Each structure stands twice: as C-alpha cells, then as structure tokens.
mmCIF file with all atom_site columns, C-alpha atoms in Angstrom:
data_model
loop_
_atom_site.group_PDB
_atom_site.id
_atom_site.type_symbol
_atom_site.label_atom_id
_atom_site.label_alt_id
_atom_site.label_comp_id
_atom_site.label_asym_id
_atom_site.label_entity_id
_atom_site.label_seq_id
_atom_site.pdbx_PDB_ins_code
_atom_site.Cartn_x
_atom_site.Cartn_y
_atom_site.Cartn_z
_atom_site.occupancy
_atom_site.B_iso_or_equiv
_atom_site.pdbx_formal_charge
_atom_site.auth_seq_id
_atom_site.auth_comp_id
_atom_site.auth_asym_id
_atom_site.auth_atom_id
_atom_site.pdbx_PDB_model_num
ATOM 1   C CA . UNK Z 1 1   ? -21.836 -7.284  17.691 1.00 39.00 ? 1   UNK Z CA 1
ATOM 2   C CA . UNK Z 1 2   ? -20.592 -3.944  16.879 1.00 41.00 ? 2   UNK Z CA 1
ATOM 3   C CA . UNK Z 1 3   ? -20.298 -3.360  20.954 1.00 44.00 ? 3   UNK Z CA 1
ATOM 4   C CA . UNK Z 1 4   ? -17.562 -6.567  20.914 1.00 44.00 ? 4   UNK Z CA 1
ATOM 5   C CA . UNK Z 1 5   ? -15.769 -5.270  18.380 1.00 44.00 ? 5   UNK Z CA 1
ATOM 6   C CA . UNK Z 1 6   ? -14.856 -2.075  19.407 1.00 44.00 ? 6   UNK Z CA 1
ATOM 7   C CA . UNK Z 1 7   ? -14.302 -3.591  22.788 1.00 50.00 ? 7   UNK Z CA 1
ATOM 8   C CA . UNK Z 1 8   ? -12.038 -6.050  20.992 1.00 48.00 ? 8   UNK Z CA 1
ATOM 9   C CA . UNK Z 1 9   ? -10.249 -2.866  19.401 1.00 46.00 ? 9   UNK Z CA 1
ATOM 10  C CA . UNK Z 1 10  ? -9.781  -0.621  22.373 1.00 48.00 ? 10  UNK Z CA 1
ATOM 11  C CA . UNK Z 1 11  ? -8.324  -3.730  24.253 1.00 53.00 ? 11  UNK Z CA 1
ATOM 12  C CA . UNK Z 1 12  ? -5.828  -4.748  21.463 1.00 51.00 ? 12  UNK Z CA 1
ATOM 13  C CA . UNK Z 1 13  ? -4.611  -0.707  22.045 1.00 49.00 ? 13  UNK Z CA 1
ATOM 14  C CA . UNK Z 1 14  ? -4.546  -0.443  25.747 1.00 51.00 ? 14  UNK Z CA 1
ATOM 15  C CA . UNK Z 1 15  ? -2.551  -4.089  25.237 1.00 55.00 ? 15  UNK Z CA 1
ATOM 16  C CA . UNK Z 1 16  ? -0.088  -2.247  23.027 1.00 51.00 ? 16  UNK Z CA 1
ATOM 17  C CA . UNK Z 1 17  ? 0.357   0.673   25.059 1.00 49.00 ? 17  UNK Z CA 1
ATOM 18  C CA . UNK Z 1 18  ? 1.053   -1.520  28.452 1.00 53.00 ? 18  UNK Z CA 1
ATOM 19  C CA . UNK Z 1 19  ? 3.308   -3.932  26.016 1.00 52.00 ? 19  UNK Z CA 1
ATOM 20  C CA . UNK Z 1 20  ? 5.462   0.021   24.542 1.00 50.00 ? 20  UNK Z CA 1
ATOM 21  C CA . UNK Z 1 21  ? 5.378   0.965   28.677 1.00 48.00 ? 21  UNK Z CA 1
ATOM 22  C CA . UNK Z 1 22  ? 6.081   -1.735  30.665 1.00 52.00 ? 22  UNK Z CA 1
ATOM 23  C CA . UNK Z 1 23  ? 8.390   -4.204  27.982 1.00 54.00 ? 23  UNK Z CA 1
ATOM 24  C CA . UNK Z 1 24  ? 11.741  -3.254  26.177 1.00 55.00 ? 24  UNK Z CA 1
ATOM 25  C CA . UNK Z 1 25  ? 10.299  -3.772  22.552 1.00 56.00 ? 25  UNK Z CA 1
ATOM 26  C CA . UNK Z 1 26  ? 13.582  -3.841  20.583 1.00 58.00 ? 26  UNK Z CA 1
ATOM 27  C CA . UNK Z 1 27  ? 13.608  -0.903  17.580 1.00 59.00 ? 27  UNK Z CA 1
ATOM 28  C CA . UNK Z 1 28  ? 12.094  -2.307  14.099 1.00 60.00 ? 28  UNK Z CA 1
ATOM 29  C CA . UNK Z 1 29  ? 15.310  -1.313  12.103 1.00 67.00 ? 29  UNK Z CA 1
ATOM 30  C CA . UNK Z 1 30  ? 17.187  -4.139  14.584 1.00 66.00 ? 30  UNK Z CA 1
ATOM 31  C CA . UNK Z 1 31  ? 14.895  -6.786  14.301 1.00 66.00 ? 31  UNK Z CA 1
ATOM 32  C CA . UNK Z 1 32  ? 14.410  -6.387  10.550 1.00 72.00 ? 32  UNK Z CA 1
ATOM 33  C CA . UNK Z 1 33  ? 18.180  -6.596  10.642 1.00 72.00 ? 33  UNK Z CA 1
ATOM 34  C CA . UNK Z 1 34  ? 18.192  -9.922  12.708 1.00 72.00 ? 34  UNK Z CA 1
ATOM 35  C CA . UNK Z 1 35  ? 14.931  -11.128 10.512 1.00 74.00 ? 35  UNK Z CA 1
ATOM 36  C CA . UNK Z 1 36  ? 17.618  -10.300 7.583  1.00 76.00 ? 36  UNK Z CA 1
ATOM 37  C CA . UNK Z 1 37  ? 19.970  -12.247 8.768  1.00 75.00 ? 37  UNK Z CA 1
ATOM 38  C CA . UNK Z 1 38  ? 17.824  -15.374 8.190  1.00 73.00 ? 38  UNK Z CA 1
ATOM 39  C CA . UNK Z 1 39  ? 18.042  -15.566 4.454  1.00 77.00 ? 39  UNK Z CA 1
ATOM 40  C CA . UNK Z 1 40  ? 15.286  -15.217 1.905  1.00 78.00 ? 40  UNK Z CA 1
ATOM 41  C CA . UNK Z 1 41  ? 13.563  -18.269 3.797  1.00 85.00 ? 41  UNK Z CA 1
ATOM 42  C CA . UNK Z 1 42  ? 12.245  -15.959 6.229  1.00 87.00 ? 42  UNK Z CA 1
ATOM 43  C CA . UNK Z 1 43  ? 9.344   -13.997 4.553  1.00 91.00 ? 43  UNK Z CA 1
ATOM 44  C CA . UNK Z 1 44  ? 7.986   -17.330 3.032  1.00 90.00 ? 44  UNK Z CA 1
ATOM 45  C CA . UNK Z 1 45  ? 7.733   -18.709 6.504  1.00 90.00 ? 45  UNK Z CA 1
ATOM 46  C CA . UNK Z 1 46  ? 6.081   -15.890 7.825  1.00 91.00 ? 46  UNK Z CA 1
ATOM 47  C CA . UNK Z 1 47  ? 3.474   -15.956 5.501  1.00 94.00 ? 47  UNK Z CA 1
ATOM 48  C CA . UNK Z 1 48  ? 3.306   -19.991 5.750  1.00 93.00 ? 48  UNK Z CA 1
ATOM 49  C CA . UNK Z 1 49  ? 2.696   -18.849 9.483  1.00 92.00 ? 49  UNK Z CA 1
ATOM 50  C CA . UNK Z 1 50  ? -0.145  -16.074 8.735  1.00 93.00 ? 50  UNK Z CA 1
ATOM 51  C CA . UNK Z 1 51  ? -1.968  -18.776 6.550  1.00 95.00 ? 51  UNK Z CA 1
ATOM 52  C CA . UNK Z 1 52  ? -2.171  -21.274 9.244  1.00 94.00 ? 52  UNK Z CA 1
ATOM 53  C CA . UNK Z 1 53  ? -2.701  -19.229 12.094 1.00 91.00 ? 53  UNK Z CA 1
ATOM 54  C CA . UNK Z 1 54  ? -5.699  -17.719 10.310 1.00 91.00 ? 54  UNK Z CA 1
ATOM 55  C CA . UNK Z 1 55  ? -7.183  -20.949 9.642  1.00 91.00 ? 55  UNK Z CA 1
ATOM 56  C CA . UNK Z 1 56  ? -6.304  -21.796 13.526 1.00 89.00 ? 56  UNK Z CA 1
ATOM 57  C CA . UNK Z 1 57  ? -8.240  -18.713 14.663 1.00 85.00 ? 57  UNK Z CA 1
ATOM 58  C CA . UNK Z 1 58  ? -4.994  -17.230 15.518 1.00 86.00 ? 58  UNK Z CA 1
ATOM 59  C CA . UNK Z 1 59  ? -5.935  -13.679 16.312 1.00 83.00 ? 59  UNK Z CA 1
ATOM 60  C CA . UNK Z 1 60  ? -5.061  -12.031 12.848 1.00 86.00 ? 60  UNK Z CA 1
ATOM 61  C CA . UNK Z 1 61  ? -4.146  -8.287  14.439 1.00 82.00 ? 61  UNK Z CA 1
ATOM 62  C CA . UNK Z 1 62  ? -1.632  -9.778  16.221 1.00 84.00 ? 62  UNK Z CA 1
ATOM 63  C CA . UNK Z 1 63  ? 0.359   -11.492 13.189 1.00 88.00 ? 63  UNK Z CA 1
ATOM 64  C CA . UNK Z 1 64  ? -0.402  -8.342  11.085 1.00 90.00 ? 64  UNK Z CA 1
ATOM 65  C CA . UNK Z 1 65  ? 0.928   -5.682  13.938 1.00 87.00 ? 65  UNK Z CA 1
ATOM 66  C CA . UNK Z 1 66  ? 4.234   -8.561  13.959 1.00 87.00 ? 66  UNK Z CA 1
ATOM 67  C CA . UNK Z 1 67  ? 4.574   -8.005  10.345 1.00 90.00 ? 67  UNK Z CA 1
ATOM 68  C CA . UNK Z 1 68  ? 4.998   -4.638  10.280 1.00 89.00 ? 68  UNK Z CA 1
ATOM 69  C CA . UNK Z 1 69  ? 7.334   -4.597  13.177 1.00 85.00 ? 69  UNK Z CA 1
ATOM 70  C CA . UNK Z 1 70  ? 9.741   -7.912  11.532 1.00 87.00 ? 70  UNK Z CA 1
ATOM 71  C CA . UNK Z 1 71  ? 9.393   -6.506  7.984  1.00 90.00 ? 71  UNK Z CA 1
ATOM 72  C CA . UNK Z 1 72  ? 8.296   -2.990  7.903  1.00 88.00 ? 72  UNK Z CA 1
ATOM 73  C CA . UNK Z 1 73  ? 4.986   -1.404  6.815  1.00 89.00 ? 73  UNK Z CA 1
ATOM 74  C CA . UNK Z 1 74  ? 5.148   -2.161  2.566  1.00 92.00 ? 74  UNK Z CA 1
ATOM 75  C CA . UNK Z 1 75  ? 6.702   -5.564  2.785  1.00 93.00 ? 75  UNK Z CA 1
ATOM 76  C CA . UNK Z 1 76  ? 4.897   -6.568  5.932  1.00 93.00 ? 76  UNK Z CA 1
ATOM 77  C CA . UNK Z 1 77  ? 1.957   -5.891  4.633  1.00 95.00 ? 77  UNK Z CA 1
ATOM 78  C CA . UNK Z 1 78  ? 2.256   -7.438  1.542  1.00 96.00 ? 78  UNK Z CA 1
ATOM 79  C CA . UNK Z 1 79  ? 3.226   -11.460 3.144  1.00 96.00 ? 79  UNK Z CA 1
ATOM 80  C CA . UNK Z 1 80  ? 0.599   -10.831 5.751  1.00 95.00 ? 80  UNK Z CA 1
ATOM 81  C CA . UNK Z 1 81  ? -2.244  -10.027 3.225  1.00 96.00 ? 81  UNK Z CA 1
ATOM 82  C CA . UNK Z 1 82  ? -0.824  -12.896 1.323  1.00 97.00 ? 82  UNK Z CA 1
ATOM 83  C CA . UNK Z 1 83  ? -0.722  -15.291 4.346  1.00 96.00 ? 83  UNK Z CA 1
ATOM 84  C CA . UNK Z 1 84  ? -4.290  -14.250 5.452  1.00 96.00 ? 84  UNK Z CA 1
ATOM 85  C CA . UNK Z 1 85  ? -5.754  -14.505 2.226  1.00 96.00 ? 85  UNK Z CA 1
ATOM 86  C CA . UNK Z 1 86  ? -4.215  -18.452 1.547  1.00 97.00 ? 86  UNK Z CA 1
ATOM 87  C CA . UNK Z 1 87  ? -5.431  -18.578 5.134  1.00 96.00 ? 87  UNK Z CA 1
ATOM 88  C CA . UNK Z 1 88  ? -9.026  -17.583 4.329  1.00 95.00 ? 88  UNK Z CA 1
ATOM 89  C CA . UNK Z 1 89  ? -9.324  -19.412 1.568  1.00 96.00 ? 89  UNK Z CA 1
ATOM 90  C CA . UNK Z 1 90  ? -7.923  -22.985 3.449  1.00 96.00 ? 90  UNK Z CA 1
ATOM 91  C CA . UNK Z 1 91  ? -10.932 -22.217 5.956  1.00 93.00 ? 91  UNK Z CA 1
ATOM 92  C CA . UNK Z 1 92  ? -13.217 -21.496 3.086  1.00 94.00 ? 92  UNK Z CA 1
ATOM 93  C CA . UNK Z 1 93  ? -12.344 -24.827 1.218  1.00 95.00 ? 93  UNK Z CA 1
ATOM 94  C CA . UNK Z 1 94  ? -12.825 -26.763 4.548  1.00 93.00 ? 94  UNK Z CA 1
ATOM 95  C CA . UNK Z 1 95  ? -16.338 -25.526 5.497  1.00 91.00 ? 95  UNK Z CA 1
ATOM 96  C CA . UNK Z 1 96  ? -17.208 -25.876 1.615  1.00 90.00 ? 96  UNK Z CA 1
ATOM 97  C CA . UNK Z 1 97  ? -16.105 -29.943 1.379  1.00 90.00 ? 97  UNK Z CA 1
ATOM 98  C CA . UNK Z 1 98  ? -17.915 -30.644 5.335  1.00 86.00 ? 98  UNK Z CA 1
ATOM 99  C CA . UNK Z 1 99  ? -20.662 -29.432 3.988  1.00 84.00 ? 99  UNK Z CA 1
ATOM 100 C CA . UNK Z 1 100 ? -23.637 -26.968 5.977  1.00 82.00 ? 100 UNK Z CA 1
ATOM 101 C CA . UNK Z 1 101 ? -24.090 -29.105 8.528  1.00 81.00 ? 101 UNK Z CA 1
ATOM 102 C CA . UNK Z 1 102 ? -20.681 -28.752 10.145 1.00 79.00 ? 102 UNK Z CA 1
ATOM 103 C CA . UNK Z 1 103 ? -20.913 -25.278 10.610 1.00 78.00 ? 103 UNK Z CA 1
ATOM 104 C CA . UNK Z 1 104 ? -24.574 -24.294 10.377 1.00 79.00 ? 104 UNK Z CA 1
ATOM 105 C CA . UNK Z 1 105 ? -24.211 -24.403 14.844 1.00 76.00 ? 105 UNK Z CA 1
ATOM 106 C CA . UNK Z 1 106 ? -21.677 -21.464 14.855 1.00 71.00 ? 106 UNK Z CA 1
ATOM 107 C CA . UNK Z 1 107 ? -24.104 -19.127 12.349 1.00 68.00 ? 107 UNK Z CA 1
ATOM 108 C CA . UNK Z 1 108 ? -28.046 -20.219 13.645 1.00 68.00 ? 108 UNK Z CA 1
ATOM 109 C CA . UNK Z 1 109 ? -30.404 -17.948 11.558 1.00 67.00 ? 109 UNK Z CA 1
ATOM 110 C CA . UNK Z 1 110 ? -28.173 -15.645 10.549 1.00 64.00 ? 110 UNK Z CA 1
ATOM 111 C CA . UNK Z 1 111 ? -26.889 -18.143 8.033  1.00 69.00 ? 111 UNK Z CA 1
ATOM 112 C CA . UNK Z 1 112 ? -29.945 -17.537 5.394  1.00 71.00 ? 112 UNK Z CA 1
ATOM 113 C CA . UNK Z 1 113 ? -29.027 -14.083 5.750  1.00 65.00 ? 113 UNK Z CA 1
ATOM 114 C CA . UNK Z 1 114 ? -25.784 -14.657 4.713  1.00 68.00 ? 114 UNK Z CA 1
ATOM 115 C CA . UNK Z 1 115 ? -26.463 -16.365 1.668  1.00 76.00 ? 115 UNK Z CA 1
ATOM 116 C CA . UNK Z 1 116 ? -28.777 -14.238 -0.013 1.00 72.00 ? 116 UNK Z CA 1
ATOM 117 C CA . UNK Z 1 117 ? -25.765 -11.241 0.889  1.00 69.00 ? 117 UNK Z CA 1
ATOM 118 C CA . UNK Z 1 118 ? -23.151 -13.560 -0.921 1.00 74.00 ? 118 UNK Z CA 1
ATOM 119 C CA . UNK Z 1 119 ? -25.243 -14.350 -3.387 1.00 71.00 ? 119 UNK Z CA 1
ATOM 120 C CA . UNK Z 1 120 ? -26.250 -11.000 -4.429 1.00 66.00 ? 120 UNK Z CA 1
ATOM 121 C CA . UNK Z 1 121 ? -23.098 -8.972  -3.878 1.00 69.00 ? 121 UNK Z CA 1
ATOM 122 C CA . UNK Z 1 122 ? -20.086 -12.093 -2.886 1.00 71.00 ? 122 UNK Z CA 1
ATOM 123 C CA . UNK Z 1 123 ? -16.970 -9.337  -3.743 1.00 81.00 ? 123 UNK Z CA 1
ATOM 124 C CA . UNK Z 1 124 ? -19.112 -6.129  -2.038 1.00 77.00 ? 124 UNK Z CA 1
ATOM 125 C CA . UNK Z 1 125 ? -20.275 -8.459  1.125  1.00 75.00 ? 125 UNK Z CA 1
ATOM 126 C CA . UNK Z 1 126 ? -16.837 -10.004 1.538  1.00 82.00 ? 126 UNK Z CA 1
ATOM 127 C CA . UNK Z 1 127 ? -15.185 -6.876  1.525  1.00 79.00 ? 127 UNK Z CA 1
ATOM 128 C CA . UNK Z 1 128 ? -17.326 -5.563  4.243  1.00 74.00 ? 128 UNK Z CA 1
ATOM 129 C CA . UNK Z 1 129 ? -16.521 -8.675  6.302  1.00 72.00 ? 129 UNK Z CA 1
ATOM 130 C CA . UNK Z 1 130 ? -12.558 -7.646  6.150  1.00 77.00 ? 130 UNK Z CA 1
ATOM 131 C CA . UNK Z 1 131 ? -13.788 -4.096  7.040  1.00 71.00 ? 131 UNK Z CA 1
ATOM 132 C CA . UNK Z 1 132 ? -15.769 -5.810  9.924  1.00 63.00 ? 132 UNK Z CA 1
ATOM 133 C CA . UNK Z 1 133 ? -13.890 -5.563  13.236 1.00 54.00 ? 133 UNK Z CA 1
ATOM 134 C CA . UNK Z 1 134 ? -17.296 -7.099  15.154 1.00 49.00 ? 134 UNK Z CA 1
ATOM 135 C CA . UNK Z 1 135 ? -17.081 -10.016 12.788 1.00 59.00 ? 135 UNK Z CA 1
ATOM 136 C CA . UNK Z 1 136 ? -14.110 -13.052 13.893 1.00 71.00 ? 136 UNK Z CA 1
ATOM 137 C CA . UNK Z 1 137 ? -12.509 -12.787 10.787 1.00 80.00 ? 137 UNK Z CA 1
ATOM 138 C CA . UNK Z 1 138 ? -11.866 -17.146 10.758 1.00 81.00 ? 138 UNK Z CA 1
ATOM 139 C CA . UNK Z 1 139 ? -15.226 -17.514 11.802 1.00 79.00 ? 139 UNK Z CA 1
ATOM 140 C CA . UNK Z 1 140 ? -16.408 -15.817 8.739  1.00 80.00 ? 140 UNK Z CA 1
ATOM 141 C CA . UNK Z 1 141 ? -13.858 -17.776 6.244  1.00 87.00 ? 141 UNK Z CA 1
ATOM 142 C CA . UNK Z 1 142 ? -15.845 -20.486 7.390  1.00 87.00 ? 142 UNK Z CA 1
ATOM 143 C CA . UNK Z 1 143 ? -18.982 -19.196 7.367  1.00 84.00 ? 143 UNK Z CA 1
ATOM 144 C CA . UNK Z 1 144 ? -18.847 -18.106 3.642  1.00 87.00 ? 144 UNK Z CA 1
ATOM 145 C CA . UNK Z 1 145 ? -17.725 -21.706 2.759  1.00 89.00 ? 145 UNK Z CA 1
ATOM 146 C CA . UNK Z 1 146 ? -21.252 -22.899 3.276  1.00 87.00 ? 146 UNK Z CA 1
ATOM 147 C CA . UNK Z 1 147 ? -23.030 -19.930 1.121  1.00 85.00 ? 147 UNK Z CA 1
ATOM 148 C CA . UNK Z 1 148 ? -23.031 -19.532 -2.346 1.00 82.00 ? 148 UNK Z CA 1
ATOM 149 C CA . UNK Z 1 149 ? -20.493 -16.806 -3.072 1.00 86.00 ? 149 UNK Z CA 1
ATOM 150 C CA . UNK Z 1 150 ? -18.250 -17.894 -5.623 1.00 87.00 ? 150 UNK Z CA 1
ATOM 151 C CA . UNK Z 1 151 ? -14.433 -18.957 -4.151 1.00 89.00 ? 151 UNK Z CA 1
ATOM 152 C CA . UNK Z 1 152 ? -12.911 -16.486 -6.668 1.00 90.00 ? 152 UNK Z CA 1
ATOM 153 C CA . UNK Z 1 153 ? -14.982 -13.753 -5.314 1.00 88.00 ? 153 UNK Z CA 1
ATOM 154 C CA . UNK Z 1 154 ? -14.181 -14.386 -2.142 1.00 90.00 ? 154 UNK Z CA 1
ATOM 155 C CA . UNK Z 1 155 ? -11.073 -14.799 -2.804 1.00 93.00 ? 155 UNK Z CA 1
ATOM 156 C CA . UNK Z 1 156 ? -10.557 -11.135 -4.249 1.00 91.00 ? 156 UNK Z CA 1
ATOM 157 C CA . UNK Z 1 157 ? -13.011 -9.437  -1.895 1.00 89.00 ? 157 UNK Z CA 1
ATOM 158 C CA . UNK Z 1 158 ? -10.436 -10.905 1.209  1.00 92.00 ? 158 UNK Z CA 1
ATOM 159 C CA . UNK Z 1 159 ? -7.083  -9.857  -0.884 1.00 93.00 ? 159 UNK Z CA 1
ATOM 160 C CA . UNK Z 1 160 ? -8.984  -6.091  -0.911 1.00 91.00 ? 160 UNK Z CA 1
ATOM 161 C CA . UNK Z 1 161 ? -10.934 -5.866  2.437  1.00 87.00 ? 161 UNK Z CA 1
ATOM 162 C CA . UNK Z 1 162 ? -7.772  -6.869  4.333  1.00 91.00 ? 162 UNK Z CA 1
ATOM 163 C CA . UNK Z 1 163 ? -5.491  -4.157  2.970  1.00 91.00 ? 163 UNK Z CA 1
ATOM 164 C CA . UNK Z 1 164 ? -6.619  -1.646  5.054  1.00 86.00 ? 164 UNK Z CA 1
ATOM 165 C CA . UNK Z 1 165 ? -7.008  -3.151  8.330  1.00 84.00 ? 165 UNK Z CA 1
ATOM 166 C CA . UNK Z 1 166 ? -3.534  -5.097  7.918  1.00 91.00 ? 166 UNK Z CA 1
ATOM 167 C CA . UNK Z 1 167 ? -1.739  -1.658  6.462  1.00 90.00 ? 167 UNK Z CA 1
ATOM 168 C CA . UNK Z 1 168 ? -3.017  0.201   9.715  1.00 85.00 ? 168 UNK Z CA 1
ATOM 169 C CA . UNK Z 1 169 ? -1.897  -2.537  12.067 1.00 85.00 ? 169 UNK Z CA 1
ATOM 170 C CA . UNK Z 1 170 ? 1.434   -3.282  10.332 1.00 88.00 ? 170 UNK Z CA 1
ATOM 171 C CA . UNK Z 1 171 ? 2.108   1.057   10.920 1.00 86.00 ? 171 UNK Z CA 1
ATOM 172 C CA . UNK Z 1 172 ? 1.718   -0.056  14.369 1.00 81.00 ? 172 UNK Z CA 1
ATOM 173 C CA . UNK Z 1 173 ? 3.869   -2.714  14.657 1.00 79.00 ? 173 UNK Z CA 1
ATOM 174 C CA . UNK Z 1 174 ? 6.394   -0.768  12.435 1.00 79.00 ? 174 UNK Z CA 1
ATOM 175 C CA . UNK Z 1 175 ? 6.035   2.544   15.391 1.00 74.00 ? 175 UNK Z CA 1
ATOM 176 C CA . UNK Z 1 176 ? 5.587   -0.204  18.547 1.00 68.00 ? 176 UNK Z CA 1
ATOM 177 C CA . UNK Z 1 177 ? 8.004   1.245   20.643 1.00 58.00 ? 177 UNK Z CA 1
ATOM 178 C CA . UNK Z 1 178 ? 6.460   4.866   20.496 1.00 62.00 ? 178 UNK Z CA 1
ATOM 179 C CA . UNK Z 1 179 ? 2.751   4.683   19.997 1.00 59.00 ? 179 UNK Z CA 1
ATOM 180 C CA . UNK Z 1 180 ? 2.325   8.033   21.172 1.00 61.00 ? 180 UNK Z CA 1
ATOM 181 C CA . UNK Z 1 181 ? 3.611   9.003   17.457 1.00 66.00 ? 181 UNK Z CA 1
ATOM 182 C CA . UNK Z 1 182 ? 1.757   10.771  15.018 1.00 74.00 ? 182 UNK Z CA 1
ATOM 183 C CA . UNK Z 1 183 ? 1.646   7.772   12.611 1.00 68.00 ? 183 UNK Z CA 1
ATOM 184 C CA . UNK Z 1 184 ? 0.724   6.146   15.055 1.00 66.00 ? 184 UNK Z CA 1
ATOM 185 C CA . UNK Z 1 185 ? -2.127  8.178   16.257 1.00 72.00 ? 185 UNK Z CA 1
ATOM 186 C CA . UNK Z 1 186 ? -3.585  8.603   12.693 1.00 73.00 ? 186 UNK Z CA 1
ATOM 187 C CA . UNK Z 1 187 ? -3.418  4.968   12.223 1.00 69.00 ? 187 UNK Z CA 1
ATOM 188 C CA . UNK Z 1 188 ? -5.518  4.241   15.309 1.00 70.00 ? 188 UNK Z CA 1
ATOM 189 C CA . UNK Z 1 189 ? -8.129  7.060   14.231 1.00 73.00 ? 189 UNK Z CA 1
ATOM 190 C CA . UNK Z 1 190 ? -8.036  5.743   10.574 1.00 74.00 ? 190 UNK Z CA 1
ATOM 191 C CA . UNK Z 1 191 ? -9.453  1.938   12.333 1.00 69.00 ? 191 UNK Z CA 1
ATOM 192 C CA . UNK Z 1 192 ? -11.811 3.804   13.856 1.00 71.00 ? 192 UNK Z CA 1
ATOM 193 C CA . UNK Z 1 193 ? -13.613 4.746   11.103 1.00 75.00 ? 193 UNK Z CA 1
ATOM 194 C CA . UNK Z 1 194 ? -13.069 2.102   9.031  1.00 70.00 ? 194 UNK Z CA 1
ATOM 195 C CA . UNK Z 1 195 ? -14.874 0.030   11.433 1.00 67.00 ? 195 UNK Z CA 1
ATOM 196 C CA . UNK Z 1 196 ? -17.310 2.520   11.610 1.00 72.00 ? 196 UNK Z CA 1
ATOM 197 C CA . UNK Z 1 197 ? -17.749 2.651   7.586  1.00 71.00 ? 197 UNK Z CA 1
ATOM 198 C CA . UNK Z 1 198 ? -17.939 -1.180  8.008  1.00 65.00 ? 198 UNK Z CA 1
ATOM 199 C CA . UNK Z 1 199 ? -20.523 -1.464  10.503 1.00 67.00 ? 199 UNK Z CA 1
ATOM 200 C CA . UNK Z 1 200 ? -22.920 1.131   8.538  1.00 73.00 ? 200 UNK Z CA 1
ATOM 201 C CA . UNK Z 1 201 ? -21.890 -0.939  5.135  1.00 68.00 ? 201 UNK Z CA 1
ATOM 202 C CA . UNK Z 1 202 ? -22.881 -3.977  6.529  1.00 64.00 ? 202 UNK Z CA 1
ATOM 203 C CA . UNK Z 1 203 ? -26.481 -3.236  7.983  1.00 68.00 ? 203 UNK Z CA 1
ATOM 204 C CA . UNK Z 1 204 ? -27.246 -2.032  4.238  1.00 69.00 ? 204 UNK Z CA 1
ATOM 205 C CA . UNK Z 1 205 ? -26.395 -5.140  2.984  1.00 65.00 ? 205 UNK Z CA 1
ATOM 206 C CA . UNK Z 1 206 ? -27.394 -7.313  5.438  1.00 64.00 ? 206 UNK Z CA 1
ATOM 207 C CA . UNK Z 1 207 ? -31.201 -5.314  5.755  1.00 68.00 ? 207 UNK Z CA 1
ATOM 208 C CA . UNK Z 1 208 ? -31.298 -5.889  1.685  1.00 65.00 ? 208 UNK Z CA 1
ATOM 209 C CA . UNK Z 1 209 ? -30.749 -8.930  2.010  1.00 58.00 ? 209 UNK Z CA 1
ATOM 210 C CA . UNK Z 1 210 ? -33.594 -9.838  3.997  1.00 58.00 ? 210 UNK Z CA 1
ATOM 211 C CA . UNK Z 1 211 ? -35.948 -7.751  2.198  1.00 65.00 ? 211 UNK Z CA 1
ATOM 212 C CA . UNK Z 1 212 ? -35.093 -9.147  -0.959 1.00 61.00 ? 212 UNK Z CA 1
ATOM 213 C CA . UNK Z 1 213 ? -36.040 -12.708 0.741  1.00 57.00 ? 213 UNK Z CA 1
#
C-alpha cells in the first residue's frame, strides 16, 4: 500500500507541473475576484460540493488544491476541511445503516484488524487514516462505518487528520501557476513526510492491534 500511495503522490505533482507548463492557469488573486463576484452563496456551495464529492470518491486532493486556488490558503482550507469532514461522515452513516455485509468485500481480513484499531484508539487511528496517503480516503469513511469507533470520534479525528494534508494542498493550489516557488517546494517536502510519519504511525497501530487479538 504504501508503494500506491506515493505513486499516487508523485503523479498528482508531475500532473500539476504539466497542468503550471503546458495550461494558462489564471492568477489566484483573479479568480478569487471572479469567485467574489458570486455573492456569499459561493463558499457554501463549494463546501456542499467537497461533501458530496467525498462521499462520490471524488479524488479529495483535487477539490482541496481547487480550494486554495478559488479561496486562498486560510479560507480554502477551512470550507474544504468542512466539506470533507460532512463528506466523511455521510459515507460513515451509510456503511453504518447497510450494515457489514455491504462493505465487508472491499476490506477482506483486514476488516478485524480494523476494529480492534478503532476500538482501542477511534480518534488516534482515524487521525492516522487522514495522515494516510496509501489509504483511499472514501474507502476508509466507509470502512470505519462498519467498526466500532464511535461517530463522534471519528468525526473529530477526520476534522484534525485532514488539516494538514488539505493546508499543504490548498498552498498549492493558492501558488499553481509557479510551483517552482519556495512555498511551494516546502509544501511538497512537508507531504512527504507526513506520509511518511503516517505510514510508520499506522504499522504501530495496526501491529498492536493484532497482538492485542
């Protein structure tokens, strides 16, 4: 897994880089200017969009990296956490009233795992979910709606875990027509070890987990 996400990571950059080379990205300051332009309506949609695209398995860098480039870094940020969090937790209701069965094929064996993680640790293991670039973040909202992790834990260990990862991406949206900044840079090196941190994180868990079972 962690092989596919960091795959999944270098090809969202080299996409960005060919999109900033190739394609006249308009500057940030004009489109928040046009995005202003569209009343107060206009953030609320946005995260309206976020919410459903994450329960859609809409890829969730690609909203995040649009939020910082429509709305800047601080406000981006804060609708797209908002949007993927209301998104999470619509996935995490729906898995939760189907029932095990209905999802139980997308996890196979890895599923007991799961629950004795959420069960033990729900805010620390969901956290290290949202640090997980190797794990589909939709995929997981699902996932955790068949263990036994409490929905406000969940809840507040996606609001956290996502800050990060969404804060990095919307600096990139925000600096999309000159990657080759500094900001830029530092954001990209700043994933990296995040997802590093996450993949480490997660083995603990995941290897108490199973001893404790």
């Amino acid at each position: 897994m962690r092989r596919g996400g960091l795959i999944l990571l270098v090809l969202l950059v080299v996409a960005l880089a060919v999109l900033a080379q190739f394609v006249e990205i308009p500057d940030g300051a004009v489109l928040r200017d046009e995005v202003g332009k569209a009343g107060g309506a206009a953030p609320l949609v946005f995260a309206v969009v976020c919410a459903l695209g994450t329960a859609v398995f809409f890829p969730k860098p690609v909203l995040a990296t649009a939020a910082g480039l429509l709305f800047g870094v601080g406000w981006g940020s804060v609708l797209a956490i908002a949007g993927f969090t209301a998104g999470a937790m619509i996935a995490f209701t729906i898995a939760r009233r189907l029932g095990r069965a209905a999802v139980e094929g997308w996890l196979g064996e890895r599923l007991h795992v799961l629950e004795q993680v959420f069960a033990r640790k729900g805010v620390e293991a969901t956290l290290v979910i949202r640090l997980l670039p190797v794990v589909p973040f939709t995929l997981a909202n699902y996932g955790a709606g068949v263990t036994s992790v409490r929905d406000r834990h969940f809840a507040a260990g996606t609001a956290l875990g996502l800050v990060p990862s969404t804060v990095l991406a919307a600096v990139l949206g925000d600096a999309l027509s000159d990657l080759g900044s500094p900001r830029s840079i530092a954001a990209l090196s700043i994933w990296a070890v995040l997802a590093a941190v996450g993949v480490w994180w997660g083995r603990n868990l995941i290897t108490g987990a199973a001893r404790a079972s």
